[in-house]
Amino acid sequence: MQALETDRLTLRIWEPDDADFAFDLYSRWKVQRFIGAVPQVMVERSQAVERINAWRSKDHPVHAVWAVQLKASGQLAGTLLLKSIPASGESLPLRPSGDTEIGWHFHPDHWGHGYACEAAAAVLNYAFSSGVKRVVAVTAPGNVASQKVCRRIGMSHAGQTSEYYNSLCELFVVSAP
Ligand SMILES: CC(C)(COP(=O)(O)OP(=O)(O)OC[C@H]1O[C@@H](n2cnc3c(N)ncnc32)[C@H](O)[C@@H]1OP(=O)(O)O)[C@@H](O)C(=O)NCCC(=O)NCCS
């Protein structure tokens, strides 16, 4: 996977040593409450270890899951994802829709600084320069903070959809320039 740099951030591969941060991040209801059809928090550190292993073993020419690190302090701030988004359907696991999704999960200690936007803009740029033609983001209808990130990075609201994840979501889209 390709590491990315912005003014204030490094986006890099998740390391096994990041498990404490990942567990702290994903064990918070404040972070998880809008994620997934049935939001759930992590309850054991081993879940964070498993998640990091899965992210590290992803082998795709463009899709990736990055750990976002603050250059100034070296602290981890969150996650940026570029991935295949599953279509709604009956079969489990859900089948890929063929669309590419961007997503972000940040630690509440690092909200309100523009880090999610800065990291997401870099990932969009990387996706388009790698040949991706269109990127979607989906948020829970109540997830206003995430919808603001979508708009700030130039995504357009395309209404509500039930096309993905067997959930009713707000859909945002952006096409390659
Ligand atoms: C969604 C989420 C990443 C948004 O985080 P965020 O810190 O609000 O997002 P941004 O990076 O865009 O930061 C923007 C905020 O920083 C402020 N800010 C401060 N300095 C800034 C700077 N240099 N540049 C830009 N914004 C700055 C902005 O004013 C803005 O605050 P406002 O929304 O009160 O106006 C965060 O709420 C989160 O991780 N939630 C839990 C996980 C989740 O729901 N993920 C999305 C699933 S769809």
PDB file of C-alpha atoms and ligand atoms in Angstrom:
ATOM      1  CA  MET A   1       0.000   0.000   0.000  1.00  0.00           C
ATOM      2  CA  GLN A   2       1.107   3.525  -0.704  1.00  0.00           C
ATOM      3  CA  ALA A   3       1.780   5.869   2.212  1.00  0.00           C
ATOM      4  CA  LEU A   4       0.439   9.405   1.703  1.00  0.00           C
ATOM      5  CA  GLU A   5       1.546  12.754   3.133  1.00  0.00           C
ATOM      6  CA  THR A   6      -0.340  15.993   3.729  1.00  0.00           C
ATOM      7  CA  ASP A   7       0.793  19.190   5.451  1.00  0.00           C
ATOM      8  CA  ARG A   8      -0.061  17.891   8.918  1.00  0.00           C
ATOM      9  CA  LEU A   9      -0.588  14.158   8.459  1.00  0.00           C
ATOM     10  CA  THR A  10       1.040  10.914   7.437  1.00  0.00           C
ATOM     11  CA  LEU A  11      -1.252   8.150   6.164  1.00  0.00           C
ATOM     12  CA  ARG A  12       0.522   4.846   6.591  1.00  0.00           C
ATOM     13  CA  ILE A  13      -0.047   1.112   6.981  1.00  0.00           C
ATOM     14  CA  TRP A  14      -1.511  -0.005  10.321  1.00  0.00           C
ATOM     15  CA  GLU A  15       1.178  -1.635  12.480  1.00  0.00           C
ATOM     16  CA  PRO A  16       0.622  -4.371  15.094  1.00  0.00           C
ATOM     17  CA  ASP A  17       1.833  -1.869  17.728  1.00  0.00           C
ATOM     18  CA  ASP A  18      -1.158   0.364  16.914  1.00  0.00           C
ATOM     19  CA  ALA A  19      -3.591  -2.097  18.548  1.00  0.00           C
ATOM     20  CA  ASP A  20      -3.997  -0.072  21.766  1.00  0.00           C
ATOM     21  CA  PHE A  21      -5.009   2.999  19.775  1.00  0.00           C
ATOM     22  CA  ALA A  22      -7.328   0.993  17.492  1.00  0.00           C
ATOM     23  CA  PHE A  23      -9.017  -0.572  20.522  1.00  0.00           C
ATOM     24  CA  ASP A  24      -9.401   2.821  22.201  1.00  0.00           C
ATOM     25  CA  LEU A  25     -10.899   4.225  18.981  1.00  0.00           C
ATOM     26  CA  TYR A  26     -13.312   1.401  18.156  1.00  0.00           C
ATOM     27  CA  SER A  27     -14.443   0.693  21.716  1.00  0.00           C
ATOM     28  CA  ARG A  28     -16.112   4.132  21.847  1.00  0.00           C
ATOM     29  CA  TRP A  29     -19.843   4.420  21.173  1.00  0.00           C
ATOM     30  CA  LYS A  30     -19.266   8.024  20.111  1.00  0.00           C
ATOM     31  CA  VAL A  31     -17.158   6.680  17.234  1.00  0.00           C
ATOM     32  CA  GLN A  32     -19.174   3.574  16.392  1.00  0.00           C
ATOM     33  CA  ARG A  33     -22.745   4.811  16.823  1.00  0.00           C
ATOM     34  CA  PHE A  34     -23.274   5.625  13.113  1.00  0.00           C
ATOM     35  CA  ILE A  35     -21.190   2.774  11.660  1.00  0.00           C
ATOM     36  CA  GLY A  36     -22.765  -0.411  10.303  1.00  0.00           C
ATOM     37  CA  ALA A  37     -26.359  -1.605  10.075  1.00  0.00           C
ATOM     38  CA  VAL A  38     -26.140  -2.627  13.740  1.00  0.00           C
ATOM     39  CA  PRO A  39     -23.470  -0.451  15.380  1.00  0.00           C
ATOM     40  CA  GLN A  40     -21.243  -2.292  17.829  1.00  0.00           C
ATOM     41  CA  VAL A  41     -18.218  -1.284  19.860  1.00  0.00           C
ATOM     42  CA  MET A  42     -15.144  -3.459  20.291  1.00  0.00           C
ATOM     43  CA  VAL A  43     -15.071  -5.068  23.709  1.00  0.00           C
ATOM     44  CA  GLU A  44     -11.676  -6.807  23.623  1.00  0.00           C
ATOM     45  CA  ARG A  45      -8.239  -5.687  22.483  1.00  0.00           C
ATOM     46  CA  SER A  46      -7.949  -8.924  20.460  1.00  0.00           C
ATOM     47  CA  GLN A  47     -10.629  -7.531  18.109  1.00  0.00           C
ATOM     48  CA  ALA A  48      -8.360  -4.582  17.340  1.00  0.00           C
ATOM     49  CA  VAL A  49      -5.452  -6.957  16.683  1.00  0.00           C
ATOM     50  CA  GLU A  50      -7.654  -8.963  14.278  1.00  0.00           C
ATOM     51  CA  ARG A  51      -8.862  -5.810  12.532  1.00  0.00           C
ATOM     52  CA  ILE A  52      -5.291  -4.574  12.021  1.00  0.00           C
ATOM     53  CA  ASN A  53      -4.206  -7.978  10.690  1.00  0.00           C
ATOM     54  CA  ALA A  54      -7.088  -7.941   8.203  1.00  0.00           C
ATOM     55  CA  TRP A  55      -6.241  -4.417   7.071  1.00  0.00           C
ATOM     56  CA  ARG A  56      -2.540  -5.265   6.720  1.00  0.00           C
ATOM     57  CA  SER A  57      -3.267  -8.341   4.629  1.00  0.00           C
ATOM     58  CA  LYS A  58      -5.462  -6.493   2.111  1.00  0.00           C
ATOM     59  CA  ASP A  59      -3.885  -6.904  -1.281  1.00  0.00           C
ATOM     60  CA  HIS A  60      -5.408  -4.525  -3.816  1.00  0.00           C
ATOM     61  CA  PRO A  61      -3.633  -2.264  -6.285  1.00  0.00           C
ATOM     62  CA  VAL A  62      -5.477   0.870  -5.095  1.00  0.00           C
ATOM     63  CA  HIS A  63      -7.817   0.144  -2.168  1.00  0.00           C
ATOM     64  CA  ALA A  64      -6.264   0.438   1.294  1.00  0.00           C
ATOM     65  CA  VAL A  65      -6.906   1.255   4.942  1.00  0.00           C
ATOM     66  CA  TRP A  66      -4.525   3.843   6.366  1.00  0.00           C
ATOM     67  CA  ALA A  67      -3.620   4.789   9.923  1.00  0.00           C
ATOM     68  CA  VAL A  68      -3.621   8.588  10.114  1.00  0.00           C
ATOM     69  CA  GLN A  69      -0.763   9.971  12.191  1.00  0.00           C
ATOM     70  CA  LEU A  70      -0.135  13.565  13.251  1.00  0.00           C
ATOM     71  CA  LYS A  71       3.236  14.759  12.021  1.00  0.00           C
ATOM     72  CA  ALA A  72       3.665  17.222  14.881  1.00  0.00           C
ATOM     73  CA  SER A  73       3.324  14.748  17.755  1.00  0.00           C
ATOM     74  CA  GLY A  74       3.468  11.298  16.151  1.00  0.00           C
ATOM     75  CA  GLN A  75       0.070  10.541  17.734  1.00  0.00           C
ATOM     76  CA  LEU A  76      -2.435   8.432  15.824  1.00  0.00           C
ATOM     77  CA  ALA A  77      -5.655  10.286  15.031  1.00  0.00           C
ATOM     78  CA  GLY A  78      -7.815   7.865  13.051  1.00  0.00           C
ATOM     79  CA  THR A  79      -8.474   5.702  10.027  1.00  0.00           C
ATOM     80  CA  LEU A  80      -9.016   6.425   6.340  1.00  0.00           C
ATOM     81  CA  LEU A  81     -10.512   3.714   4.125  1.00  0.00           C
ATOM     82  CA  LEU A  82     -10.753   3.298   0.361  1.00  0.00           C
ATOM     83  CA  LYS A  83     -12.615   0.070  -0.317  1.00  0.00           C
ATOM     84  CA  SER A  84     -15.153  -1.842  -2.319  1.00  0.00           C
ATOM     85  CA  ILE A  85     -18.659  -1.093  -1.015  1.00  0.00           C
ATOM     86  CA  PRO A  86     -21.039  -4.071  -0.686  1.00  0.00           C
ATOM     87  CA  ALA A  87     -24.403  -4.067  -2.445  1.00  0.00           C
ATOM     88  CA  SER A  88     -27.555  -4.678  -0.433  1.00  0.00           C
ATOM     89  CA  GLY A  89     -28.806  -8.248  -0.812  1.00  0.00           C
ATOM     90  CA  GLU A  90     -29.726 -11.492   0.870  1.00  0.00           C
ATOM     91  CA  SER A  91     -26.458 -13.418   0.519  1.00  0.00           C
ATOM     92  CA  LEU A  92     -23.932 -13.120   3.336  1.00  0.00           C
ATOM     93  CA  PRO A  93     -21.285 -11.862   3.105  1.00  0.00           C
ATOM     94  CA  LEU A  94     -22.845  -9.157   0.929  1.00  0.00           C
ATOM     95  CA  ARG A  95     -21.587  -9.077  -2.664  1.00  0.00           C
ATOM     96  CA  PRO A  96     -19.407  -6.192  -3.897  1.00  0.00           C
ATOM     97  CA  SER A  97     -21.390  -3.512  -5.733  1.00  0.00           C
ATOM     98  CA  GLY A  98     -18.499  -2.569  -8.013  1.00  0.00           C
ATOM     99  CA  ASP A  99     -18.369   0.933  -6.519  1.00  0.00           C
ATOM    100  CA  THR A 100     -15.464   2.364  -4.522  1.00  0.00           C
ATOM    101  CA  GLU A 101     -16.184   3.822  -1.087  1.00  0.00           C
ATOM    102  CA  ILE A 102     -14.220   6.320   0.953  1.00  0.00           C
ATOM    103  CA  GLY A 103     -14.662   6.393   4.736  1.00  0.00           C
ATOM    104  CA  TRP A 104     -13.153   7.917   7.898  1.00  0.00           C
ATOM    105  CA  HIS A 105     -13.109   7.162  11.605  1.00  0.00           C
ATOM    106  CA  PHE A 106     -11.337   9.606  13.914  1.00  0.00           C
ATOM    107  CA  HIS A 107     -10.666   9.609  17.639  1.00  0.00           C
ATOM    108  CA  PRO A 108     -12.797  12.220  19.453  1.00  0.00           C
ATOM    109  CA  ASP A 109      -9.585  13.739  20.898  1.00  0.00           C
ATOM    110  CA  HIS A 110      -8.767  14.769  17.328  1.00  0.00           C
ATOM    111  CA  TRP A 111     -12.122  16.011  16.067  1.00  0.00           C
ATOM    112  CA  GLY A 112     -12.542  19.661  15.149  1.00  0.00           C
ATOM    113  CA  HIS A 113      -9.112  20.256  13.575  1.00  0.00           C
ATOM    114  CA  GLY A 114      -9.885  19.491   9.951  1.00  0.00           C
ATOM    115  CA  TYR A 115      -7.806  16.286  10.035  1.00  0.00           C
ATOM    116  CA  ALA A 116     -10.546  14.070   8.552  1.00  0.00           C
ATOM    117  CA  CYS A 117     -10.974  16.455   5.611  1.00  0.00           C
ATOM    118  CA  GLU A 118      -7.242  16.785   5.066  1.00  0.00           C
ATOM    119  CA  ALA A 119      -6.710  13.018   5.083  1.00  0.00           C
ATOM    120  CA  ALA A 120      -9.797  12.286   2.967  1.00  0.00           C
ATOM    121  CA  ALA A 121      -8.844  14.871   0.348  1.00  0.00           C
ATOM    122  CA  ALA A 122      -5.427  13.204   0.008  1.00  0.00           C
ATOM    123  CA  VAL A 123      -7.044   9.780  -0.394  1.00  0.00           C
ATOM    124  CA  LEU A 124      -9.481  11.066  -3.042  1.00  0.00           C
ATOM    125  CA  ASN A 125      -6.603  12.622  -4.925  1.00  0.00           C
ATOM    126  CA  TYR A 126      -4.683   9.352  -4.720  1.00  0.00           C
ATOM    127  CA  ALA A 127      -7.748   7.361  -5.892  1.00  0.00           C
ATOM    128  CA  PHE A 128      -8.268   9.553  -8.956  1.00  0.00           C
ATOM    129  CA  SER A 129      -4.594   9.642  -9.849  1.00  0.00           C
ATOM    130  CA  SER A 130      -4.631   5.811  -9.610  1.00  0.00           C
ATOM    131  CA  GLY A 131      -7.423   5.551 -12.195  1.00  0.00           C
ATOM    132  CA  VAL A 132     -10.551   5.294 -10.019  1.00  0.00           C
ATOM    133  CA  LYS A 133     -13.329   7.097 -11.910  1.00  0.00           C
ATOM    134  CA  ARG A 134     -15.937   7.626  -9.189  1.00  0.00           C
ATOM    135  CA  VAL A 135     -15.956   7.423  -5.395  1.00  0.00           C
ATOM    136  CA  VAL A 136     -18.988   7.190  -3.118  1.00  0.00           C
ATOM    137  CA  ALA A 137     -19.463   7.804   0.591  1.00  0.00           C
ATOM    138  CA  VAL A 138     -22.469   6.732   2.613  1.00  0.00           C
ATOM    139  CA  THR A 139     -23.437   8.058   6.018  1.00  0.00           C
ATOM    140  CA  ALA A 140     -26.224   7.384   8.454  1.00  0.00           C
ATOM    141  CA  PRO A 141     -28.913  10.068   8.016  1.00  0.00           C
ATOM    142  CA  GLY A 142     -28.061  11.512  11.444  1.00  0.00           C
ATOM    143  CA  ASN A 143     -24.293  11.660  10.917  1.00  0.00           C
ATOM    144  CA  VAL A 144     -24.029  15.374  10.215  1.00  0.00           C
ATOM    145  CA  ALA A 145     -20.290  15.580  11.027  1.00  0.00           C
ATOM    146  CA  SER A 146     -19.496  12.981   8.377  1.00  0.00           C
ATOM    147  CA  GLN A 147     -21.817  14.635   5.839  1.00  0.00           C
ATOM    148  CA  LYS A 148     -19.877  17.878   6.383  1.00  0.00           C
ATOM    149  CA  VAL A 149     -16.625  16.050   5.595  1.00  0.00           C
ATOM    150  CA  CYS A 150     -18.184  14.728   2.356  1.00  0.00           C
ATOM    151  CA  ARG A 151     -19.216  18.227   1.285  1.00  0.00           C
ATOM    152  CA  ARG A 152     -15.932  19.839   2.314  1.00  0.00           C
ATOM    153  CA  ILE A 153     -13.929  17.448   0.125  1.00  0.00           C
ATOM    154  CA  GLY A 154     -16.123  18.182  -2.880  1.00  0.00           C
ATOM    155  CA  MET A 155     -18.596  15.301  -2.822  1.00  0.00           C
ATOM    156  CA  SER A 156     -22.188  15.967  -3.915  1.00  0.00           C
ATOM    157  CA  HIS A 157     -25.219  14.771  -2.025  1.00  0.00           C
ATOM    158  CA  ALA A 158     -27.209  12.375  -4.208  1.00  0.00           C
ATOM    159  CA  GLY A 159     -30.118  11.778  -1.841  1.00  0.00           C
ATOM    160  CA  GLN A 160     -30.881   8.691   0.198  1.00  0.00           C
ATOM    161  CA  THR A 161     -30.180   5.164  -0.973  1.00  0.00           C
ATOM    162  CA  SER A 162     -30.732   1.592   0.194  1.00  0.00           C
ATOM    163  CA  GLU A 163     -28.397   0.268  -2.496  1.00  0.00           C
ATOM    164  CA  TYR A 164     -25.569  -0.586  -0.066  1.00  0.00           C
ATOM    165  CA  TYR A 165     -25.077  -2.419   3.249  1.00  0.00           C
ATOM    166  CA  ASN A 166     -28.809  -3.271   3.565  1.00  0.00           C
ATOM    167  CA  SER A 167     -29.173   0.163   5.171  1.00  0.00           C
ATOM    168  CA  LEU A 168     -30.833   3.455   4.371  1.00  0.00           C
ATOM    169  CA  CYS A 169     -27.973   5.930   3.910  1.00  0.00           C
ATOM    170  CA  GLU A 170     -27.255   9.419   2.663  1.00  0.00           C
ATOM    171  CA  LEU A 171     -25.251   9.000  -0.545  1.00  0.00           C
ATOM    172  CA  PHE A 172     -22.418  11.308  -1.592  1.00  0.00           C
ATOM    173  CA  VAL A 173     -20.540  10.968  -4.885  1.00  0.00           C
ATOM    174  CA  VAL A 174     -17.598  12.531  -6.649  1.00  0.00           C
ATOM    175  CA  SER A 175     -16.141  11.762 -10.065  1.00  0.00           C
ATOM    176  CA  ALA A 176     -12.577  12.035 -11.254  1.00  0.00           C
ATOM    177  CA  PRO A 177     -11.750  15.527 -12.523  1.00  0.00           C
TER     178      PRO A 177
HETATM  179  C1  LIG B   1     -16.887  12.171  10.902  1.00  0.00           C
HETATM  180  C2  LIG B   1     -15.670  12.697  11.636  1.00  0.00           C
HETATM  181  C3  LIG B   1     -14.415  12.096  11.067  1.00  0.00           C
HETATM  182  C4  LIG B   1     -15.629  14.223  11.491  1.00  0.00           C
HETATM  183  O1  LIG B   1     -14.562  14.730  12.236  1.00  0.00           O
HETATM  184  P1  LIG B   1     -14.242  16.296  12.239  1.00  0.00           P
HETATM  185  O2  LIG B   1     -13.027  16.506  13.042  1.00  0.00           O
HETATM  186  O3  LIG B   1     -15.484  17.053  12.576  1.00  0.00           O
HETATM  187  O4  LIG B   1     -13.962  16.542  10.694  1.00  0.00           O
HETATM  188  P2  LIG B   1     -13.011  17.545   9.961  1.00  0.00           P
HETATM  189  O5  LIG B   1     -11.673  17.012   9.743  1.00  0.00           O
HETATM  190  O6  LIG B   1     -13.735  17.922   8.731  1.00  0.00           O
HETATM  191  O7  LIG B   1     -12.908  18.798  10.898  1.00  0.00           O
HETATM  192  C5  LIG B   1     -13.780  19.845  10.658  1.00  0.00           C
HETATM  193  C6  LIG B   1     -13.926  20.646  11.899  1.00  0.00           C
HETATM  194  O8  LIG B   1     -12.640  21.089  12.305  1.00  0.00           O
HETATM  195  C7  LIG B   1     -12.632  22.543  12.338  1.00  0.00           C
HETATM  196  N1  LIG B   1     -11.274  22.962  11.947  1.00  0.00           N
HETATM  197  C8  LIG B   1     -10.371  23.420  12.819  1.00  0.00           C
HETATM  198  N2  LIG B   1      -9.221  23.656  12.187  1.00  0.00           N
HETATM  199  C9  LIG B   1      -9.396  23.334  10.888  1.00  0.00           C
HETATM  200  C10 LIG B   1      -8.566  23.362   9.745  1.00  0.00           C
HETATM  201  N3  LIG B   1      -7.278  23.752   9.804  1.00  0.00           N
HETATM  202  N4  LIG B   1      -9.080  22.942   8.556  1.00  0.00           N
HETATM  203  C11 LIG B   1     -10.369  22.553   8.472  1.00  0.00           C
HETATM  204  N5  LIG B   1     -11.203  22.487   9.531  1.00  0.00           N
HETATM  205  C12 LIG B   1     -10.717  22.883  10.732  1.00  0.00           C
HETATM  206  C13 LIG B   1     -13.747  22.946  11.403  1.00  0.00           C
HETATM  207  O9  LIG B   1     -14.249  24.211  11.716  1.00  0.00           O
HETATM  208  C14 LIG B   1     -14.762  21.871  11.620  1.00  0.00           C
HETATM  209  O10 LIG B   1     -15.540  22.095  12.764  1.00  0.00           O
HETATM  210  P3  LIG B   1     -17.153  22.266  12.639  1.00  0.00           P
HETATM  211  O11 LIG B   1     -17.690  20.990  12.004  1.00  0.00           O
HETATM  212  O12 LIG B   1     -17.583  22.433  14.051  1.00  0.00           O
HETATM  213  O13 LIG B   1     -17.372  23.410  11.742  1.00  0.00           O
HETATM  214  C15 LIG B   1     -15.760  12.361  13.153  1.00  0.00           C
HETATM  215  O14 LIG B   1     -16.937  12.928  13.663  1.00  0.00           O
HETATM  216  C16 LIG B   1     -15.761  10.852  13.420  1.00  0.00           C
HETATM  217  O15 LIG B   1     -14.726  10.198  13.353  1.00  0.00           O
HETATM  218  N6  LIG B   1     -16.948  10.293  13.769  1.00  0.00           N
HETATM  219  C17 LIG B   1     -17.058   8.902  14.152  1.00  0.00           C
HETATM  220  C18 LIG B   1     -16.853   7.947  13.004  1.00  0.00           C
HETATM  221  C19 LIG B   1     -17.848   8.189  11.894  1.00  0.00           C
HETATM  222  O16 LIG B   1     -19.024   8.413  12.126  1.00  0.00           O
HETATM  223  N7  LIG B   1     -17.336   8.105  10.668  1.00  0.00           N
HETATM  224  C20 LIG B   1     -18.120   8.305   9.478  1.00  0.00           C
HETATM  225  C21 LIG B   1     -18.937   7.134   9.127  1.00  0.00           C
HETATM  226  S1  LIG B   1     -19.926   7.509   7.685  1.00  0.00           S
END
